[in-house]
Amino acid sequence: MIRRHGNPDTLTITQEPAPVPQPGQVRIRIRATALNHLDTWVRRGVPGHHFPLPLIPGSDIAGIVDASDDPGLPVGTEVVAAPFVSCGHCEACRAGNDVACPAYAILGEHVNGGCAEFVCVPSTHVLRKPANLTFPEAASILLAPLTAFHMLHTRARVARGETVLVTAAAGGVGSAAVQLAALAGARVIALVGSETKRAAVSALGASEVVVLPRDGDPSSVLKDALGKPAFDIVIDSVGDRTFEAGLRHLKRFGRLVTCGATAGAAPTIDLRRLFFLSLSVLGSTMGSLPELAAVLALAASGDLKPVVHAVLPLAELPTAHRLLEAREVIGKVVVQP
Ligand SMILES: [Zn+2]
């Protein structure tokens, strides 16, 4: 439970009565919750942004249906929850474009999430867990791969034969973006922050892995490693100088998609490059229910592999947050009640 913003020690474990499902909701007994950088932002607080405290964090939930009035989801069904809720009946929701729903809310950010024993969510936002995945694996293929899928397919419209740069490629979004771009027939160049991440990211399908030293300049590091780099698409969650480097090495009609700014939110953009080369800079957040179903289908067929870095007991949530913030993680950190 987050009662006030602060360091990982402000996360407290409390005893609360199990939540009671409202009409249309199912209750899930949680077996695993994967963390995202979002969790650490919610915990720290963001200046000028309001979070509804007290709040249970955690967006990526896998578990077992524990109470349900939906005949399609009987008690005992192994499920995952979509990392968001939406109204389900507005024009955007009916068109399968939930991200545009006025009621769109992220679990663990706007409403209570999964760092708990139980959660209640609308049955419309509960999907069956792929049988080939463990609970920690299933929790690891939700928010981040959904974000990567939306960035690559819906926003950048990746095509076979294109060259895609994925920054922070060992992270949650990055490790999914590498796999999804390779599955789409693209040539993938991965940028990682340390030599220890090289082998893991290669194994996900990257054609080349470029290691960016801690104080290295991303633009010259890419140039030194690749000659004269020219990307059709850049998938960036880092911001700052990495964003600038990606933009600098886009080819004509190239698209840079951003979903995060972990290193800084105010990069410099040379507008002359932008208009001369007809470049596009696209923002992206999360994705829709149909996109999540597509991600789960890729995981069920074994094409998209969950990348789990560590599984810890829920009581060690502060340690899990520190692990994520140390940036030495490959894939997801998962907690289990
Ligand atoms: Zn809606």
Tab-separated table of C-alpha atoms and ligand atoms in Angstrom:
chain	number	residue	atom	x	y	z
A	1	MET	CA	0.000	0.000	0.000
A	2	ILE	CA	1.248	3.503	-0.861
A	3	ARG	CA	-0.024	5.933	1.807
A	4	ARG	CA	2.487	8.698	1.017
A	5	HIS	CA	5.077	9.218	-1.710
A	6	GLY	CA	8.714	8.500	-0.964
A	7	ASN	CA	11.497	5.913	-1.039
A	8	PRO	CA	10.833	2.127	-1.211
A	9	ASP	CA	10.476	1.941	2.589
A	10	THR	CA	7.253	3.966	2.376
A	11	LEU	CA	5.614	0.840	0.889
A	12	THR	CA	3.676	-0.760	3.734
A	13	ILE	CA	2.008	-4.166	4.038
A	14	THR	CA	-1.412	-3.839	5.675
A	15	GLN	CA	-4.210	-6.270	6.559
A	16	GLU	CA	-7.418	-5.280	4.778
A	17	PRO	CA	-10.671	-7.171	4.240
A	18	ALA	CA	-10.824	-8.871	0.827
A	19	PRO	CA	-12.498	-6.518	-1.700
A	20	VAL	CA	-16.114	-7.377	-2.590
A	21	PRO	CA	-16.793	-7.677	-6.338
A	22	GLN	CA	-19.350	-5.188	-7.708
A	23	PRO	CA	-21.883	-6.284	-10.357
A	24	GLY	CA	-19.972	-7.189	-13.527
A	25	GLN	CA	-16.715	-7.708	-11.636
A	26	VAL	CA	-14.800	-10.859	-10.793
A	27	ARG	CA	-12.452	-11.245	-7.837
A	28	ILE	CA	-9.026	-12.686	-8.631
A	29	ARG	CA	-6.868	-14.449	-6.045
A	30	ILE	CA	-3.517	-13.053	-7.145
A	31	ARG	CA	-0.671	-15.481	-7.779
A	32	ALA	CA	1.850	-13.120	-9.367
A	33	THR	CA	2.209	-9.397	-10.125
A	34	ALA	CA	4.891	-8.016	-12.415
A	35	LEU	CA	6.314	-4.575	-11.727
A	36	ASN	CA	6.882	-1.745	-14.191
A	37	HIS	CA	8.808	1.520	-13.962
A	38	LEU	CA	5.329	3.010	-13.565
A	39	ASP	CA	5.226	1.445	-10.062
A	40	THR	CA	8.287	3.428	-9.012
A	41	TRP	CA	6.838	6.676	-10.428
A	42	VAL	CA	3.584	6.133	-8.526
A	43	ARG	CA	5.539	5.421	-5.335
A	44	ARG	CA	7.878	8.434	-5.698
A	45	GLY	CA	5.139	10.789	-6.883
A	46	VAL	CA	5.339	13.058	-9.911
A	47	PRO	CA	5.333	16.857	-9.389
A	48	GLY	CA	2.062	18.333	-10.622
A	49	HIS	CA	0.391	14.917	-10.923
A	50	HIS	CA	-2.219	13.609	-8.488
A	51	PHE	CA	-2.352	9.929	-7.516
A	52	PRO	CA	-5.388	8.752	-5.498
A	53	LEU	CA	-3.604	7.725	-2.271
A	54	PRO	CA	-3.845	5.441	-0.425
A	55	LEU	CA	-3.344	3.154	-3.404
A	56	ILE	CA	-2.353	-0.465	-3.983
A	57	PRO	CA	0.289	-0.388	-6.770
A	58	GLY	CA	0.921	-3.036	-9.427
A	59	SER	CA	-0.533	-3.208	-12.962
A	60	ASP	CA	0.298	-6.710	-14.223
A	61	ILE	CA	-1.777	-9.406	-12.539
A	62	ALA	CA	-2.037	-13.176	-13.009
A	63	GLY	CA	-4.147	-15.345	-10.729
A	64	ILE	CA	-7.201	-17.542	-10.229
A	65	VAL	CA	-10.854	-16.460	-10.341
A	66	ASP	CA	-12.077	-16.526	-6.749
A	67	ALA	CA	-15.577	-15.007	-7.010
A	68	SER	CA	-17.573	-14.551	-10.207
A	69	ASP	CA	-21.096	-14.227	-11.589
A	70	ASP	CA	-19.800	-14.559	-15.167
A	71	PRO	CA	-20.525	-18.079	-16.508
A	72	GLY	CA	-17.607	-17.639	-18.923
A	73	LEU	CA	-15.173	-17.185	-16.034
A	74	PRO	CA	-16.080	-19.744	-13.346
A	75	VAL	CA	-14.310	-19.855	-9.990
A	76	GLY	CA	-10.960	-21.624	-10.427
A	77	THR	CA	-10.204	-20.297	-13.939
A	78	GLU	CA	-6.556	-19.308	-14.389
A	79	VAL	CA	-6.547	-15.754	-15.724
A	80	VAL	CA	-4.695	-12.521	-16.281
A	81	ALA	CA	-6.209	-9.067	-15.821
A	82	ALA	CA	-5.812	-6.347	-18.425
A	83	PRO	CA	-3.559	-3.691	-16.853
A	84	PHE	CA	-6.333	-1.138	-17.393
A	85	VAL	CA	-10.083	-0.733	-17.144
A	86	SER	CA	-12.323	1.090	-19.630
A	87	CYS	CA	-16.103	1.616	-19.792
A	88	GLY	CA	-16.715	-1.019	-22.488
A	89	HIS	CA	-19.669	0.771	-24.094
A	90	CYS	CA	-18.529	4.192	-25.383
A	91	GLU	CA	-17.793	4.731	-29.078
A	92	ALA	CA	-14.015	4.259	-28.571
A	93	CYS	CA	-14.455	1.023	-26.588
A	94	ARG	CA	-16.926	-0.401	-29.124
A	95	ALA	CA	-14.378	0.354	-31.888
A	96	GLY	CA	-11.697	-1.599	-29.973
A	97	ASN	CA	-9.809	1.612	-29.237
A	98	ASP	CA	-10.055	1.554	-25.429
A	99	VAL	CA	-7.096	3.941	-25.046
A	100	ALA	CA	-9.419	6.748	-26.193
A	101	CYS	CA	-12.109	5.845	-23.610
A	102	PRO	CA	-12.798	8.750	-21.226
A	103	ALA	CA	-12.961	6.215	-18.375
A	104	TYR	CA	-9.609	4.553	-19.254
A	105	ALA	CA	-7.762	3.921	-15.975
A	106	ILE	CA	-4.551	2.001	-15.241
A	107	LEU	CA	-4.475	-0.557	-12.421
A	108	GLY	CA	-2.045	0.543	-9.717
A	109	GLU	CA	-2.047	4.148	-10.933
A	110	HIS	CA	-5.667	5.346	-11.032
A	111	VAL	CA	-7.348	2.409	-9.272
A	112	ASN	CA	-6.116	-0.277	-6.858
A	113	GLY	CA	-3.732	-2.756	-8.471
A	114	GLY	CA	-2.092	-6.103	-7.903
A	115	CYS	CA	0.410	-5.850	-5.039
A	116	ALA	CA	-2.136	-7.606	-2.838
A	117	GLU	CA	-3.791	-10.996	-2.309
A	118	PHE	CA	-7.020	-10.079	-4.141
A	119	VAL	CA	-8.208	-7.635	-6.768
A	120	CYS	CA	-11.652	-6.975	-8.259
A	121	VAL	CA	-11.799	-6.098	-11.963
A	122	PRO	CA	-14.544	-6.032	-14.632
A	123	SER	CA	-15.019	-9.506	-16.119
A	124	THR	CA	-14.741	-7.877	-19.565
A	125	HIS	CA	-11.093	-7.093	-18.722
A	126	VAL	CA	-10.154	-10.627	-17.619
A	127	LEU	CA	-8.501	-12.952	-20.126
A	128	ARG	CA	-7.518	-16.611	-19.851
A	129	LYS	CA	-3.902	-17.238	-18.868
A	130	PRO	CA	-1.960	-18.996	-21.653
A	131	ALA	CA	-1.659	-22.581	-20.380
A	132	ASN	CA	2.017	-22.820	-21.363
A	133	LEU	CA	3.014	-20.010	-18.976
A	134	THR	CA	3.575	-19.996	-15.216
A	135	PHE	CA	1.819	-17.254	-13.220
A	136	PRO	CA	5.000	-15.087	-13.003
A	137	GLU	CA	5.528	-15.533	-16.752
A	138	ALA	CA	1.908	-14.636	-17.523
A	139	ALA	CA	2.113	-11.498	-15.344
A	140	SER	CA	5.209	-10.509	-17.353
A	141	ILE	CA	3.509	-10.352	-20.753
A	142	LEU	CA	0.898	-7.670	-20.016
A	143	LEU	CA	1.559	-3.914	-19.737
A	144	ALA	CA	5.041	-3.772	-21.295
A	145	PRO	CA	4.430	-6.054	-24.308
A	146	LEU	CA	1.041	-4.381	-24.843
A	147	THR	CA	2.809	-0.994	-24.895
A	148	ALA	CA	5.440	-2.336	-27.330
A	149	PHE	CA	2.757	-3.880	-29.573
A	150	HIS	CA	0.794	-0.614	-29.751
A	151	MET	CA	3.988	1.376	-30.485
A	152	LEU	CA	5.173	-0.934	-33.271
A	153	HIS	CA	1.964	-1.936	-34.985
A	154	THR	CA	-0.639	0.762	-34.307
A	155	ARG	CA	1.584	3.841	-34.103
A	156	ALA	CA	4.670	3.086	-36.275
A	157	ARG	CA	2.955	0.543	-38.584
A	158	VAL	CA	6.071	-1.606	-38.823
A	159	ALA	CA	6.540	-3.430	-42.153
A	160	ARG	CA	8.587	-6.485	-43.126
A	161	GLY	CA	12.184	-5.603	-44.063
A	162	GLU	CA	12.317	-2.337	-42.100
A	163	THR	CA	15.142	-1.541	-39.680
A	164	VAL	CA	14.038	-0.867	-36.112
A	165	LEU	CA	16.144	0.594	-33.291
A	166	VAL	CA	14.950	-0.430	-29.816
A	167	THR	CA	16.440	1.579	-26.939
A	168	ALA	CA	16.636	0.197	-23.366
A	169	ALA	CA	16.239	-3.144	-25.109
A	170	ALA	CA	16.687	-5.277	-21.982
A	171	GLY	CA	13.817	-3.549	-20.185
A	172	GLY	CA	10.182	-4.614	-20.079
A	173	VAL	CA	9.009	-2.651	-23.140
A	174	GLY	CA	12.360	-3.079	-24.905
A	175	SER	CA	12.620	-6.862	-24.557
A	176	ALA	CA	9.092	-7.207	-25.941
A	177	ALA	CA	9.700	-4.676	-28.732
A	178	VAL	CA	12.798	-6.599	-29.890
A	179	GLN	CA	10.778	-9.822	-30.147
A	180	LEU	CA	7.695	-8.229	-31.730
A	181	ALA	CA	9.739	-6.328	-34.334
A	182	ALA	CA	11.668	-9.489	-35.247
A	183	LEU	CA	8.364	-11.418	-35.490
A	184	ALA	CA	7.086	-8.706	-37.865
A	185	GLY	CA	10.041	-9.410	-40.160
A	186	ALA	CA	12.048	-6.301	-39.257
A	187	ARG	CA	15.805	-6.123	-38.745
A	188	VAL	CA	16.283	-5.153	-35.109
A	189	ILE	CA	19.150	-3.106	-33.675
A	190	ALA	CA	19.091	-3.141	-29.867
A	191	LEU	CA	20.670	-0.538	-27.598
A	192	VAL	CA	21.512	-1.729	-24.063
A	193	GLY	CA	23.238	-0.147	-21.082
A	194	SER	CA	25.741	-2.844	-20.169
A	195	GLU	CA	27.732	-5.721	-21.637
A	196	THR	CA	25.955	-8.215	-19.314
A	197	LYS	CA	22.692	-7.611	-21.215
A	198	ARG	CA	24.130	-8.345	-24.679
A	199	ALA	CA	23.608	-12.121	-24.821
A	200	ALA	CA	20.061	-12.019	-23.432
A	201	VAL	CA	18.924	-9.399	-25.954
A	202	SER	CA	20.636	-11.234	-28.852
A	203	ALA	CA	18.666	-14.327	-27.917
A	204	LEU	CA	15.403	-12.364	-28.266
A	205	GLY	CA	16.053	-11.855	-31.985
A	206	ALA	CA	18.134	-8.670	-32.280
A	207	SER	CA	20.397	-8.674	-35.346
A	208	GLU	CA	22.860	-6.377	-33.600
A	209	VAL	CA	23.255	-5.297	-29.996
A	210	VAL	CA	25.032	-2.009	-29.283
A	211	VAL	CA	26.249	-1.361	-25.729
A	212	LEU	CA	25.965	2.242	-24.556
A	213	PRO	CA	28.480	3.041	-21.780
A	214	ARG	CA	27.044	4.933	-18.809
A	215	ASP	CA	28.384	8.318	-19.915
A	216	GLY	CA	28.562	7.488	-23.625
A	217	ASP	CA	26.954	9.687	-26.259
A	218	PRO	CA	24.247	7.483	-27.854
A	219	SER	CA	24.575	9.124	-31.266
A	220	SER	CA	28.319	8.572	-31.651
A	221	VAL	CA	28.153	5.112	-30.029
A	222	LEU	CA	25.561	4.048	-32.650
A	223	LYS	CA	27.675	5.581	-35.442
A	224	ASP	CA	30.868	3.858	-34.248
A	225	ALA	CA	29.103	0.484	-34.002
A	226	LEU	CA	27.013	0.600	-37.186
A	227	GLY	CA	28.870	2.858	-39.606
A	228	LYS	CA	26.204	5.255	-40.865
A	229	PRO	CA	23.035	4.075	-39.083
A	230	ALA	CA	19.682	4.648	-40.792
A	231	PHE	CA	16.527	3.464	-39.047
A	232	ASP	CA	12.973	3.283	-40.341
A	233	ILE	CA	11.605	3.149	-36.799
A	234	VAL	CA	12.937	4.026	-33.354
A	235	ILE	CA	11.147	2.593	-30.309
A	236	ASP	CA	12.240	4.750	-27.367
A	237	SER	CA	11.354	4.725	-23.684
A	238	VAL	CA	14.463	6.596	-22.491
A	239	GLY	CA	14.058	10.173	-23.745
A	240	ASP	CA	16.749	12.839	-23.563
A	241	ARG	CA	19.969	12.127	-25.543
A	242	THR	CA	18.799	8.665	-26.629
A	243	PHE	CA	15.684	10.219	-28.175
A	244	GLU	CA	17.906	12.812	-29.904
A	245	ALA	CA	20.209	10.082	-31.247
A	246	GLY	CA	17.273	8.071	-32.551
A	247	LEU	CA	15.841	11.103	-34.330
A	248	ARG	CA	19.270	11.970	-35.785
A	249	HIS	CA	19.608	8.518	-37.373
A	250	LEU	CA	16.116	8.134	-38.823
A	251	LYS	CA	15.957	7.772	-42.586
A	252	ARG	CA	13.435	9.558	-44.842
A	253	PHE	CA	9.809	8.901	-43.714
A	254	GLY	CA	11.179	7.434	-40.482
A	255	ARG	CA	9.038	7.246	-37.325
A	256	LEU	CA	10.180	7.675	-33.744
A	257	VAL	CA	7.705	6.401	-31.148
A	258	THR	CA	8.131	7.465	-27.513
A	259	CYS	CA	6.437	5.895	-24.486
A	260	GLY	CA	8.673	7.118	-21.682
A	261	ALA	CA	11.303	9.569	-20.508
A	262	THR	CA	13.256	7.739	-17.811
A	263	ALA	CA	16.406	9.772	-18.618
A	264	GLY	CA	14.758	13.137	-19.257
A	265	ALA	CA	11.706	14.687	-20.860
A	266	ALA	CA	13.151	17.697	-22.727
A	267	PRO	CA	15.262	16.526	-25.692
A	268	THR	CA	16.313	18.957	-28.423
A	269	ILE	CA	14.671	18.466	-31.815
A	270	ASP	CA	16.194	19.855	-35.037
A	271	LEU	CA	13.045	20.818	-36.920
A	272	ARG	CA	14.950	21.043	-40.230
A	273	ARG	CA	15.640	17.286	-40.113
A	274	LEU	CA	12.030	16.691	-39.159
A	275	PHE	CA	10.544	18.486	-42.184
A	276	PHE	CA	13.263	17.861	-44.787
A	277	LEU	CA	13.104	14.100	-44.219
A	278	SER	CA	9.342	13.920	-43.542
A	279	LEU	CA	9.945	12.333	-40.143
A	280	SER	CA	7.210	11.535	-37.609
A	281	VAL	CA	7.472	11.739	-33.824
A	282	LEU	CA	4.659	9.723	-32.259
A	283	GLY	CA	3.562	9.451	-28.652
A	284	SER	CA	2.159	6.179	-27.331
A	285	THR	CA	0.642	4.914	-24.091
A	286	MET	CA	-0.502	1.364	-23.341
A	287	GLY	CA	-2.919	-0.273	-25.791
A	288	SER	CA	-6.374	-1.779	-26.242
A	289	LEU	CA	-8.117	-5.031	-25.269
A	290	PRO	CA	-7.908	-6.454	-28.838
A	291	GLU	CA	-4.168	-5.678	-28.839
A	292	LEU	CA	-3.751	-7.412	-25.471
A	293	ALA	CA	-5.546	-10.466	-26.866
A	294	ALA	CA	-3.092	-10.456	-29.794
A	295	VAL	CA	-0.132	-10.284	-27.387
A	296	LEU	CA	-1.505	-13.194	-25.332
A	297	ALA	CA	-2.020	-15.251	-28.508
A	298	LEU	CA	1.639	-14.692	-29.454
A	299	ALA	CA	2.659	-15.811	-25.959
A	300	ALA	CA	0.374	-18.859	-26.098
A	301	SER	CA	1.948	-19.969	-29.391
A	302	GLY	CA	5.439	-19.566	-27.901
A	303	ASP	CA	6.436	-16.833	-30.384
A	304	LEU	CA	6.582	-14.134	-27.701
A	305	LYS	CA	8.618	-15.223	-24.703
A	306	PRO	CA	8.196	-13.663	-21.269
A	307	VAL	CA	11.485	-12.443	-19.807
A	308	VAL	CA	11.454	-12.833	-16.012
A	309	HIS	CA	14.431	-11.412	-14.122
A	310	ALA	CA	13.429	-12.315	-10.561
A	311	VAL	CA	10.453	-13.541	-8.509
A	312	LEU	CA	10.226	-12.242	-4.917
A	313	PRO	CA	7.662	-12.622	-2.120
A	314	LEU	CA	5.216	-9.694	-1.933
A	315	ALA	CA	6.616	-8.837	1.519
A	316	GLU	CA	9.880	-7.925	-0.248
A	317	LEU	CA	8.210	-5.304	-2.478
A	318	PRO	CA	10.655	-2.559	-1.335
A	319	THR	CA	13.567	-4.782	-2.476
A	320	ALA	CA	11.789	-5.380	-5.781
A	321	HIS	CA	11.442	-1.609	-6.305
A	322	ARG	CA	15.149	-1.092	-5.538
A	323	LEU	CA	16.068	-3.827	-8.012
A	324	LEU	CA	14.069	-2.093	-10.733
A	325	GLU	CA	15.588	1.292	-9.926
A	326	ALA	CA	19.156	-0.081	-10.059
A	327	ARG	CA	18.632	-0.615	-13.820
A	328	GLU	CA	20.515	-3.918	-13.921
A	329	VAL	CA	17.338	-5.867	-14.626
A	330	ILE	CA	16.799	-7.981	-17.741
A	331	GLY	CA	13.035	-8.285	-18.234
A	332	LYS	CA	10.514	-8.258	-15.413
A	333	VAL	CA	10.645	-8.266	-11.623
A	334	VAL	CA	7.677	-10.207	-10.224
A	335	VAL	CA	6.215	-10.395	-6.700
A	336	GLN	CA	4.022	-13.173	-5.294
A	337	PRO	CA	1.712	-13.000	-2.270
B	1	ZN	ZN	-15.207	3.449	-23.081
